[in-house]
PDB file of C-alpha atoms in Angstrom:
ATOM      1  CA  MET A   1     -37.464  99.051-245.140  1.00 79.00           C
ATOM      2  CA  GLU A   2     -34.734 101.493-246.113  1.00 77.00           C
ATOM      3  CA  ARG A   3     -31.986  98.858-245.904  1.00 83.00           C
ATOM      4  CA  ILE A   4     -34.144  96.399-247.815  1.00 79.00           C
ATOM      5  CA  GLY A   5     -34.698  99.051-250.458  1.00 76.00           C
ATOM      6  CA  GLU A   6     -30.971  99.488-250.913  1.00 80.00           C
ATOM      7  CA  LEU A   7     -30.560  95.799-251.654  1.00 77.00           C
ATOM      8  CA  VAL A   8     -33.620  95.697-253.930  1.00 80.00           C
ATOM      9  CA  SER A   9     -32.291  98.607-256.000  1.00 81.00           C
ATOM     10  CA  GLN A  10     -29.123  96.628-256.687  1.00 82.00           C
ATOM     11  CA  LEU A  11     -30.977  93.661-258.171  1.00 84.00           C
ATOM     12  CA  GLY A  12     -30.524  93.126-261.905  1.00 83.00           C
ATOM     13  CA  GLU A  13     -32.532  91.168-264.523  1.00 84.00           C
ATOM     14  CA  PRO A  14     -32.277  87.356-264.279  1.00 84.00           C
ATOM     15  CA  GLU A  15     -30.391  85.637-267.035  1.00 85.00           C
ATOM     16  CA  ASP A  16     -32.906  82.797-266.927  1.00 85.00           C
ATOM     17  CA  TYR A  17     -36.351  83.161-265.377  1.00 81.00           C
ATOM     18  CA  PHE A  18     -36.533  79.410-264.671  1.00 84.00           C
ATOM     19  CA  VAL A  19     -33.087  78.771-263.166  1.00 78.00           C
ATOM     20  CA  GLY A  20     -32.275  80.321-259.775  1.00 78.00           C
ATOM     21  CA  LYS A  21     -30.052  79.723-256.798  1.00 74.00           C
ATOM     22  CA  ASP A  22     -30.704  76.234-255.496  1.00 67.00           C
ATOM     23  CA  TRP A  23     -29.426  73.825-252.826  1.00 70.00           C
ATOM     24  CA  GLY A  24     -30.408  70.721-254.834  1.00 68.00           C
ATOM     25  CA  ARG A  25     -26.861  69.393-255.197  1.00 73.00           C
ATOM     26  CA  LEU A  26     -26.237  69.439-251.419  1.00 82.00           C
ATOM     27  CA  ILE A  27     -26.269  66.050-249.753  1.00 89.00           C
ATOM     28  CA  LEU A  28     -28.639  66.381-246.796  1.00 92.00           C
ATOM     29  CA  PRO A  29     -28.957  63.202-244.700  1.00 94.00           C
ATOM     30  CA  ARG A  30     -32.136  62.750-242.637  1.00 94.00           C
ATOM     31  CA  GLU A  31     -32.845  61.306-239.157  1.00 95.00           C
ATOM     32  CA  ILE A  32     -29.206  61.502-238.087  1.00 96.00           C
ATOM     33  CA  LEU A  33     -28.143  59.552-234.996  1.00 96.00           C
ATOM     34  CA  CYS A  34     -24.672  59.600-233.375  1.00 96.00           C
ATOM     35  CA  PHE A  35     -23.504  57.176-230.720  1.00 92.00           C
ATOM     36  CA  HIS A  36     -20.295  55.733-229.312  1.00 89.00           C
ATOM     37  CA  ARG A  37     -19.172  52.167-228.653  1.00 88.00           C
ATOM     38  CA  SER A  38     -16.313  51.242-226.329  1.00 82.00           C
ATOM     39  CA  ASN A  39     -17.245  47.766-225.115  1.00 74.00           C
ATOM     40  CA  GLN A  40     -18.253  44.402-226.470  1.00 71.00           C
ATOM     41  CA  MET A  41     -21.571  42.800-225.652  1.00 62.00           C
ATOM     42  CA  GLU A  42     -21.686  39.037-225.239  1.00 50.00           C
ATOM     43  CA  GLU A  43     -25.348  38.920-226.186  1.00 45.00           C
ATOM     44  CA  GLU A  44     -27.278  40.468-229.049  1.00 49.00           C
ATOM     45  CA  GLY A  45     -28.622  43.962-228.464  1.00 48.00           C
ATOM     46  CA  TRP A  46     -28.256  47.626-229.225  1.00 48.00           C
ATOM     47  CA  GLY A  47     -25.941  48.507-226.356  1.00 53.00           C
ATOM     48  CA  GLY A  48     -22.654  47.366-227.881  1.00 58.00           C
ATOM     49  CA  ILE A  49     -20.909  45.552-230.688  1.00 62.00           C
ATOM     50  CA  SER A  50     -19.582  42.031-230.516  1.00 58.00           C
ATOM     51  CA  THR A  51     -17.290  39.539-232.231  1.00 57.00           C
ATOM     52  CA  SER A  52     -19.257  36.690-230.686  1.00 55.00           C
ATOM     53  CA  ALA A  53     -22.702  37.429-232.154  1.00 50.00           C
ATOM     54  CA  LYS A  54     -22.194  34.628-234.698  1.00 46.00           C
ATOM     55  CA  ARG A  55     -24.227  36.419-237.339  1.00 51.00           C
ATOM     56  CA  TYR A  56     -24.136  39.193-239.862  1.00 61.00           C
ATOM     57  CA  ASP A  57     -25.784  42.500-238.964  1.00 69.00           C
ATOM     58  CA  GLN A  58     -27.865  44.253-241.614  1.00 66.00           C
ATOM     59  CA  HIS A  59     -29.686  47.584-241.359  1.00 73.00           C
ATOM     60  CA  ARG A  60     -31.955  49.685-243.556  1.00 76.00           C
ATOM     61  CA  ARG A  61     -29.967  52.870-242.820  1.00 88.00           C
ATOM     62  CA  PHE A  62     -26.522  54.103-243.733  1.00 94.00           C
ATOM     63  CA  VAL A  63     -23.901  53.464-241.060  1.00 95.00           C
ATOM     64  CA  LEU A  64     -20.746  55.593-240.887  1.00 96.00           C
ATOM     65  CA  LEU A  65     -18.120  54.006-238.656  1.00 95.00           C
ATOM     66  CA  VAL A  66     -15.113  56.086-237.499  1.00 95.00           C
ATOM     67  CA  ALA A  67     -12.395  54.376-235.448  1.00 93.00           C
ATOM     68  CA  ARG A  68     -11.172  56.911-232.802  1.00 92.00           C
ATOM     69  CA  GLU A  69      -9.169  54.580-230.586  1.00 91.00           C
ATOM     70  CA  GLY A  70      -8.222  50.940-231.069  1.00 90.00           C
ATOM     71  CA  SER A  71      -7.951  48.954-234.281  1.00 88.00           C
ATOM     72  CA  GLY A  72     -10.214  46.081-235.278  1.00 87.00           C
ATOM     73  CA  ARG A  73     -11.193  43.918-238.199  1.00 84.00           C
ATOM     74  CA  VAL A  74     -14.565  44.587-239.809  1.00 86.00           C
ATOM     75  CA  GLY A  75     -16.160  42.517-242.547  1.00 81.00           C
ATOM     76  CA  VAL A  76     -18.735  43.836-245.041  1.00 81.00           C
ATOM     77  CA  GLU A  77     -20.212  41.044-247.130  1.00 71.00           C
ATOM     78  CA  THR A  78     -17.123  39.421-248.798  1.00 65.00           C
ATOM     79  CA  ASN A  79     -14.611  42.150-247.891  1.00 75.00           C
ATOM     80  CA  LEU A  80     -12.518  42.502-244.753  1.00 79.00           C
ATOM     81  CA  TRP A  81     -10.622  45.532-243.451  1.00 86.00           C
ATOM     82  CA  ASN A  82      -8.429  46.308-240.468  1.00 86.00           C
ATOM     83  CA  LEU A  83      -9.653  49.717-239.261  1.00 89.00           C
ATOM     84  CA  GLN A  84      -7.059  51.846-237.476  1.00 91.00           C
ATOM     85  CA  PRO A  85      -7.678  55.069-235.463  1.00 94.00           C
ATOM     86  CA  GLY A  86      -8.485  57.912-237.833  1.00 94.00           C
ATOM     87  CA  GLU A  87     -10.095  55.686-240.476  1.00 94.00           C
ATOM     88  CA  ALA A  88     -13.728  55.615-241.578  1.00 95.00           C
ATOM     89  CA  LEU A  89     -16.001  53.080-243.246  1.00 95.00           C
ATOM     90  CA  LEU A  90     -19.430  53.822-244.772  1.00 95.00           C
ATOM     91  CA  MET A  91     -21.851  50.919-244.936  1.00 92.00           C
ATOM     92  CA  PHE A  92     -24.838  51.229-247.277  1.00 89.00           C
ATOM     93  CA  PRO A  93     -28.371  50.056-246.381  1.00 83.00           C
ATOM     94  CA  HIS A  94     -28.832  46.270-246.265  1.00 74.00           C
ATOM     95  CA  GLN A  95     -25.089  45.516-246.508  1.00 79.00           C
ATOM     96  CA  ALA A  96     -24.294  42.558-244.261  1.00 74.00           C
ATOM     97  CA  HIS A  97     -21.438  43.285-241.867  1.00 81.00           C
ATOM     98  CA  TYR A  98     -19.764  41.755-238.859  1.00 78.00           C
ATOM     99  CA  TYR A  99     -16.885  42.278-236.420  1.00 79.00           C
ATOM    100  CA  VAL A 100     -14.039  39.742-236.535  1.00 72.00           C
ATOM    101  CA  SER A 101     -11.690  41.121-233.879  1.00 74.00           C
ATOM    102  CA  LEU A 102     -11.834  44.059-231.456  1.00 80.00           C
ATOM    103  CA  PRO A 103      -9.294  45.168-228.868  1.00 79.00           C
ATOM    104  CA  GLU A 104     -10.061  45.223-225.158  1.00 80.00           C
ATOM    105  CA  LYS A 105      -9.964  49.032-225.243  1.00 84.00           C
ATOM    106  CA  PHE A 106     -11.463  50.923-228.161  1.00 88.00           C
ATOM    107  CA  SER A 107     -13.576  53.972-228.987  1.00 91.00           C
ATOM    108  CA  TRP A 108     -15.589  53.929-232.200  1.00 92.00           C
ATOM    109  CA  LEU A 109     -18.051  56.524-233.418  1.00 94.00           C
ATOM    110  CA  PHE A 110     -21.223  55.446-235.257  1.00 95.00           C
ATOM    111  CA  VAL A 111     -23.324  57.833-237.310  1.00 97.00           C
ATOM    112  CA  THR A 112     -26.502  56.368-238.820  1.00 96.00           C
ATOM    113  CA  PHE A 113     -28.775  58.224-241.194  1.00 96.00           C
ATOM    114  CA  ASP A 114     -31.295  58.020-244.035  1.00 93.00           C
ATOM    115  CA  LEU A 115     -30.586  59.470-247.456  1.00 91.00           C
ATOM    116  CA  PRO A 116     -32.918  59.936-250.419  1.00 85.00           C
ATOM    117  CA  LEU A 117     -32.105  57.566-253.273  1.00 80.00           C
ATOM    118  CA  SER A 118     -31.355  60.480-255.621  1.00 80.00           C
ATOM    119  CA  PHE A 119     -28.176  61.240-253.546  1.00 84.00           C
ATOM    120  CA  TRP A 120     -26.802  57.718-253.507  1.00 85.00           C
ATOM    121  CA  SER A 121     -24.845  58.078-256.734  1.00 84.00           C
ATOM    122  CA  ALA A 122     -22.892  61.007-255.244  1.00 88.00           C
ATOM    123  CA  ILE A 123     -21.416  58.796-252.527  1.00 90.00           C
ATOM    124  CA  GLN A 124     -21.281  55.507-254.451  1.00 88.00           C
ATOM    125  CA  PRO A 125     -17.422  55.624-254.548  1.00 91.00           C
ATOM    126  CA  LEU A 126     -17.545  55.056-250.767  1.00 93.00           C
ATOM    127  CA  ARG A 127     -19.296  51.684-251.032  1.00 88.00           C
ATOM    128  CA  ASP A 128     -16.871  48.967-249.893  1.00 87.00           C
ATOM    129  CA  SER A 129     -14.144  51.608-249.741  1.00 91.00           C
ATOM    130  CA  PRO A 130     -13.011  52.775-246.282  1.00 93.00           C
ATOM    131  CA  ARG A 131     -10.830  55.912-246.122  1.00 94.00           C
ATOM    132  CA  ARG A 132      -8.127  57.435-243.983  1.00 93.00           C
ATOM    133  CA  LEU A 133      -9.142  60.820-242.574  1.00 94.00           C
ATOM    134  CA  SER A 134      -6.899  63.832-243.123  1.00 92.00           C
ATOM    135  CA  LYS A 135      -6.600  66.666-240.615  1.00 93.00           C
ATOM    136  CA  ASP A 136      -9.058  68.732-242.633  1.00 93.00           C
ATOM    137  CA  MET A 137     -11.586  65.851-242.619  1.00 94.00           C
ATOM    138  CA  LEU A 138     -11.149  65.404-238.848  1.00 95.00           C
ATOM    139  CA  ALA A 139     -11.896  69.130-238.457  1.00 94.00           C
ATOM    140  CA  THR A 140     -15.046  68.751-240.579  1.00 95.00           C
ATOM    141  CA  LEU A 141     -16.103  65.780-238.475  1.00 96.00           C
ATOM    142  CA  TYR A 142     -15.644  67.858-235.329  1.00 96.00           C
ATOM    143  CA  GLU A 143     -17.790  70.636-236.778  1.00 95.00           C
ATOM    144  CA  PHE A 144     -20.522  68.123-237.613  1.00 96.00           C
ATOM    145  CA  LEU A 145     -20.477  66.527-234.156  1.00 96.00           C
ATOM    146  CA  SER A 146     -20.566  69.940-232.453  1.00 96.00           C
ATOM    147  CA  SER A 147     -23.466  71.034-234.622  1.00 96.00           C
ATOM    148  CA  TRP A 148     -25.404  67.765-234.090  1.00 96.00           C
ATOM    149  CA  THR A 149     -24.861  67.862-230.318  1.00 95.00           C
ATOM    150  CA  GLU A 150     -26.130  71.428-230.061  1.00 94.00           C
ATOM    151  CA  ALA A 151     -29.060  71.068-232.450  1.00 94.00           C
ATOM    152  CA  ASP A 152     -32.385  71.411-230.640  1.00 92.00           C
ATOM    153  CA  ASP A 153     -34.685  72.409-233.472  1.00 94.00           C
ATOM    154  CA  GLU A 154     -35.159  71.834-237.208  1.00 93.00           C
ATOM    155  CA  LEU A 155     -32.734  74.576-238.215  1.00 93.00           C
ATOM    156  CA  GLY A 156     -30.053  73.034-236.017  1.00 93.00           C
ATOM    157  CA  ALA A 157     -30.720  69.637-237.497  1.00 94.00           C
ATOM    158  CA  LEU A 158     -30.470  71.111-241.005  1.00 94.00           C
ATOM    159  CA  GLN A 159     -27.115  72.661-240.201  1.00 94.00           C
ATOM    160  CA  ALA A 160     -25.838  69.343-238.866  1.00 95.00           C
ATOM    161  CA  ALA A 161     -27.089  67.587-241.993  1.00 95.00           C
ATOM    162  CA  SER A 162     -25.237  70.104-244.125  1.00 94.00           C
ATOM    163  CA  TYR A 163     -21.981  69.423-242.259  1.00 95.00           C
ATOM    164  CA  LEU A 164     -22.448  65.647-242.549  1.00 96.00           C
ATOM    165  CA  GLY A 165     -23.304  65.949-246.238  1.00 95.00           C
ATOM    166  CA  GLY A 166     -20.163  67.983-246.819  1.00 93.00           C
ATOM    167  CA  PHE A 167     -18.113  65.410-244.945  1.00 95.00           C
ATOM    168  CA  LEU A 168     -19.468  62.587-247.099  1.00 95.00           C
ATOM    169  CA  SER A 169     -18.864  64.575-250.308  1.00 91.00           C
ATOM    170  CA  GLU A 170     -15.247  65.154-249.396  1.00 91.00           C
ATOM    171  CA  LEU A 171     -14.581  61.679-248.007  1.00 92.00           C
ATOM    172  CA  SER A 172     -14.280  60.044-251.428  1.00 84.00           C
ATOM    173  CA  GLY A 173     -11.184  62.197-252.039  1.00 83.00           C
ATOM    174  CA  GLU A 174      -9.355  60.705-249.061  1.00 85.00           C
ATOM    175  CA  GLU A 175      -6.828  57.856-249.099  1.00 80.00           C
ATOM    176  CA  GLU A 176      -8.479  54.499-249.811  1.00 82.00           C
ATOM    177  CA  LEU A 177      -7.668  51.515-247.575  1.00 80.00           C
ATOM    178  CA  PRO A 178      -6.781  48.135-249.084  1.00 73.00           C
ATOM    179  CA  SER A 179      -8.904  45.120-248.351  1.00 69.00           C
ATOM    180  CA  LEU A 180      -7.231  42.375-246.348  1.00 64.00           C
ATOM    181  CA  GLY A 181      -8.491  39.888-248.912  1.00 57.00           C
ATOM    182  CA  VAL A 182      -8.284  36.932-246.526  1.00 51.00           C
ATOM    183  CA  GLU A 183     -11.141  34.820-247.838  1.00 58.00           C
ATOM    184  CA  ASN A 184      -9.871  31.238-248.137  1.00 74.00           C
ATOM    185  CA  GLU A 185     -10.819  28.739-250.776  1.00 83.00           C
ATOM    186  CA  LEU A 186     -13.209  26.787-248.579  1.00 89.00           C
ATOM    187  CA  VAL A 187     -15.123  29.937-247.552  1.00 84.00           C
ATOM    188  CA  ARG A 188     -15.309  31.044-251.192  1.00 82.00           C
ATOM    189  CA  ARG A 189     -16.762  27.689-252.293  1.00 90.00           C
ATOM    190  CA  VAL A 190     -19.286  27.718-249.445  1.00 92.00           C
ATOM    191  CA  ARG A 191     -20.369  31.254-250.306  1.00 85.00           C
ATOM    192  CA  GLU A 192     -20.871  30.316-253.943  1.00 88.00           C
ATOM    193  CA  ARG A 193     -22.782  27.146-253.027  1.00 93.00           C
ATOM    194  CA  VAL A 194     -25.107  29.014-250.678  1.00 92.00           C
ATOM    195  CA  GLN A 195     -25.695  32.116-252.786  1.00 88.00           C
ATOM    196  CA  ASN A 196     -26.470  30.101-255.937  1.00 92.00           C
ATOM    197  CA  ASN A 197     -28.618  27.409-254.331  1.00 95.00           C
ATOM    198  CA  LEU A 198     -30.848  29.083-251.762  1.00 94.00           C
ATOM    199  CA  ARG A 199     -33.776  26.737-252.412  1.00 94.00           C
ATOM    200  CA  GLU A 200     -31.649  23.577-251.852  1.00 95.00           C
ATOM    201  CA  ASP A 201     -30.700  21.745-248.679  1.00 95.00           C
ATOM    202  CA  LEU A 202     -27.989  23.919-247.119  1.00 95.00           C
ATOM    203  CA  SER A 203     -27.499  22.068-243.881  1.00 95.00           C
ATOM    204  CA  VAL A 204     -23.977  21.501-242.595  1.00 96.00           C
ATOM    205  CA  ARG A 205     -24.153  17.848-243.632  1.00 96.00           C
ATOM    206  CA  ALA A 206     -25.354  18.668-247.180  1.00 96.00           C
ATOM    207  CA  ILE A 207     -22.655  21.300-247.733  1.00 96.00           C
ATOM    208  CA  ALA A 208     -19.964  19.070-246.192  1.00 96.00           C
ATOM    209  CA  ASP A 209     -20.982  16.227-248.548  1.00 96.00           C
ATOM    210  CA  TYR A 210     -20.807  18.595-251.489  1.00 95.00           C
ATOM    211  CA  LEU A 211     -17.287  19.743-250.501  1.00 95.00           C
ATOM    212  CA  GLU A 212     -16.233  16.189-249.510  1.00 94.00           C
ATOM    213  CA  VAL A 213     -15.116  17.208-246.034  1.00 94.00           C
ATOM    214  CA  SER A 214     -16.346  16.326-242.551  1.00 96.00           C
ATOM    215  CA  GLY A 215     -19.044  18.409-240.876  1.00 94.00           C
ATOM    216  CA  SER A 216     -16.835  19.301-237.918  1.00 95.00           C
ATOM    217  CA  TYR A 217     -13.999  20.448-240.199  1.00 94.00           C
ATOM    218  CA  LEU A 218     -16.413  22.542-242.263  1.00 94.00           C
ATOM    219  CA  ARG A 219     -17.849  24.237-239.156  1.00 92.00           C
ATOM    220  CA  GLU A 220     -14.461  25.052-237.730  1.00 91.00           C
ATOM    221  CA  GLN A 221     -12.839  26.303-240.933  1.00 89.00           C
ATOM    222  CA  PHE A 222     -15.804  28.385-242.020  1.00 88.00           C
ATOM    223  CA  ARG A 223     -16.182  30.045-238.611  1.00 81.00           C
ATOM    224  CA  GLU A 224     -12.461  30.900-238.608  1.00 78.00           C
ATOM    225  CA  GLY A 225     -12.419  32.212-242.145  1.00 75.00           C
ATOM    226  CA  ALA A 226     -15.740  34.001-242.361  1.00 73.00           C
ATOM    227  CA  GLY A 227     -16.165  35.296-238.816  1.00 66.00           C
ATOM    228  CA  VAL A 228     -19.649  33.797-238.358  1.00 72.00           C
ATOM    229  CA  SER A 229     -21.035  30.291-238.022  1.00 82.00           C
ATOM    230  CA  LEU A 230     -22.170  28.496-241.171  1.00 89.00           C
ATOM    231  CA  GLY A 231     -25.769  28.256-239.939  1.00 88.00           C
ATOM    232  CA  HIS A 232     -25.981  31.977-239.257  1.00 81.00           C
ATOM    233  CA  PHE A 233     -24.336  32.722-242.616  1.00 84.00           C
ATOM    234  CA  VAL A 234     -26.936  30.672-244.482  1.00 90.00           C
ATOM    235  CA  ARG A 235     -29.757  32.387-242.612  1.00 87.00           C
ATOM    236  CA  SER A 236     -28.257  35.857-243.254  1.00 82.00           C
ATOM    237  CA  VAL A 237     -27.891  35.216-246.993  1.00 86.00           C
ATOM    238  CA  ARG A 238     -31.486  33.966-247.225  1.00 90.00           C
ATOM    239  CA  LEU A 239     -32.751  36.980-245.353  1.00 87.00           C
ATOM    240  CA  MET A 240     -30.701  39.340-247.520  1.00 81.00           C
ATOM    241  CA  GLU A 241     -32.278  37.787-250.610  1.00 88.00           C
ATOM    242  CA  ALA A 242     -35.698  38.059-248.979  1.00 90.00           C
ATOM    243  CA  THR A 243     -35.247  41.778-248.215  1.00 83.00           C
ATOM    244  CA  ARG A 244     -34.135  42.327-251.810  1.00 83.00           C
ATOM    245  CA  LEU A 245     -37.263  40.604-253.180  1.00 90.00           C
ATOM    246  CA  LEU A 246     -39.534  42.436-250.757  1.00 90.00           C
ATOM    247  CA  ARG A 247     -38.002  45.717-251.810  1.00 81.00           C
ATOM    248  CA  ASP A 248     -37.584  45.233-255.547  1.00 83.00           C
ATOM    249  CA  SER A 249     -40.328  42.849-256.624  1.00 88.00           C
ATOM    250  CA  SER A 250     -44.130  42.472-256.449  1.00 90.00           C
ATOM    251  CA  LEU A 251     -43.968  38.830-255.340  1.00 93.00           C
ATOM    252  CA  SER A 252     -46.171  37.871-252.411  1.00 94.00           C
ATOM    253  CA  VAL A 253     -44.528  37.281-249.050  1.00 95.00           C
ATOM    254  CA  ARG A 254     -45.143  33.544-249.394  1.00 95.00           C
ATOM    255  CA  GLU A 255     -43.393  33.529-252.796  1.00 95.00           C
ATOM    256  CA  VAL A 256     -40.500  35.455-251.268  1.00 95.00           C
ATOM    257  CA  ALA A 257     -40.228  32.915-248.466  1.00 96.00           C
ATOM    258  CA  GLU A 258     -40.080  30.048-250.989  1.00 95.00           C
ATOM    259  CA  LEU A 259     -37.574  31.713-253.340  1.00 95.00           C
ATOM    260  CA  SER A 260     -35.240  32.654-250.511  1.00 95.00           C
ATOM    261  CA  GLY A 261     -35.099  29.044-249.317  1.00 95.00           C
ATOM    262  CA  PHE A 262     -37.149  28.965-246.100  1.00 94.00           C
ATOM    263  CA  GLY A 263     -38.867  25.633-245.509  1.00 86.00           C
ATOM    264  CA  SER A 264     -42.160  27.216-244.496  1.00 91.00           C
ATOM    265  CA  PHE A 265     -43.859  30.564-244.338  1.00 93.00           C
ATOM    266  CA  THR A 266     -43.907  30.330-240.527  1.00 94.00           C
ATOM    267  CA  ALA A 267     -40.158  29.702-240.393  1.00 93.00           C
ATOM    268  CA  PHE A 268     -39.564  32.700-242.663  1.00 95.00           C
ATOM    269  CA  SER A 269     -41.738  35.029-240.585  1.00 94.00           C
ATOM    270  CA  ARG A 270     -40.109  33.939-237.356  1.00 92.00           C
ATOM    271  CA  ALA A 271     -36.551  34.349-238.705  1.00 89.00           C
ATOM    272  CA  PHE A 272     -37.411  37.698-240.283  1.00 89.00           C
ATOM    273  CA  GLY A 273     -38.975  39.005-237.082  1.00 87.00           C
ATOM    274  CA  ASN A 274     -36.049  37.868-234.933  1.00 82.00           C
ATOM    275  CA  VAL A 275     -33.549  39.813-237.049  1.00 75.00           C
ATOM    276  CA  TYR A 276     -35.518  42.869-238.193  1.00 75.00           C
ATOM    277  CA  GLY A 277     -38.045  43.197-235.364  1.00 76.00           C
ATOM    278  CA  THR A 278     -41.030  43.413-237.700  1.00 85.00           C
ATOM    279  CA  SER A 279     -43.052  41.323-240.131  1.00 91.00           C
ATOM    280  CA  PRO A 280     -42.127  40.994-243.825  1.00 93.00           C
ATOM    281  CA  SER A 281     -45.181  42.917-244.954  1.00 91.00           C
ATOM    282  CA  VAL A 282     -44.493  45.849-242.608  1.00 89.00           C
ATOM    283  CA  TYR A 283     -40.875  45.894-243.723  1.00 84.00           C
ATOM    284  CA  ARG A 284     -42.058  46.004-247.362  1.00 88.00           C
ATOM    285  CA  LYS A 285     -44.257  48.972-246.552  1.00 84.00           C
ATOM    286  CA  THR A 286     -41.336  50.915-245.021  1.00 76.00           C
ATOM    287  CA  VAL A 287     -39.207  50.451-248.151  1.00 69.00           C
ATOM    288  CA  GLY A 288     -42.052  51.058-250.616  1.00 65.00           C
ATOM    289  CA  GLY A 289     -42.103  47.700-252.371  1.00 58.00           C
ATOM    290  CA  GLY A 290     -44.765  45.277-253.569  1.00 55.00           C
ATOM    291  CA  ASN A 291     -48.426  45.004-252.614  1.00 55.00           C
ATOM    292  CA  VAL A 292     -48.776  45.368-248.873  1.00 51.00           C
ATOM    293  CA  GLU A 293     -52.501  44.534-248.767  1.00 50.00           C
ATOM    294  CA  ASP A 294     -51.947  41.209-250.603  1.00 49.00           C
ATOM    295  CA  ASP A 295     -49.051  40.448-248.213  1.00 50.00           C
ATOM    296  CA  ARG A 296     -51.169  41.054-245.135  1.00 50.00           C
ATOM    297  CA  ALA A 297     -53.907  38.822-246.489  1.00 46.00           C
ATOM    298  CA  GLY A 298     -51.308  36.094-247.124  1.00 50.00           C
ATOM    299  CA  GLU A 299     -49.911  36.401-243.615  1.00 54.00           C
ATOM    300  CA  GLU A 300     -53.362  35.991-242.086  1.00 48.00           C
ATOM    301  CA  GLU A 301     -54.139  32.793-243.961  1.00 47.00           C
TER     302      GLU A 301
END
């Protein structure tokens, strides 16, 4: 008590009785996971990344990608970058992304996490803006990984979150990488056609007729320019619109299915489950949107 008393005796009067020392401005990610990828998987799954998946990936969590060895081209929605060793890309929740080219030998670090919406504005400059890591940033990344690896309780997890939050805060000050900007005219026109006409017929034949090209030419050119097949692109865009409506509107699941262009409620539920591993109503509950009870009633009809 004597040592405590010495400190207590040094305390002065607060300048403001309602404003104290606070950690509120610290970015503290939650549920942090770290894993490493060094091989391609020919089939879909969690064990690797692939340039042959023929689809966009889309997750509800933040994904920080750091290239350690090997360069590769990564697409995020309409942007494309060539990531080199020592470069990092932060993907925000629900951003569609895909891998265009990967070397035979590579080593990429993935850090996924949740972050309260109130902190998003602090890291908004990192959206669609990969950065080159300085020596100081690489040292901070090492401190984070060491802390996360050793964490075995809540205090350890909090320390790791603090390191990661500091890394994200400083990352926006690093050198920004230019986009490759390789989207060709045909891909641009297809994207516009699909994104603006989700409720229309978006089959290969319908889009080919609209562009006045053959179906085989359209398939080949779109796959080469966009990195995914046209069919998977259409499905991905419809599902992205569906997740947005489930998250941001009070429309029923059946209305969401119709507005996002699925021919039937059954087709929508099947496609949604195949990609997200859950039903539309359960997904809506996890992101806090809409009326879940009404959705469940609709799904049971």
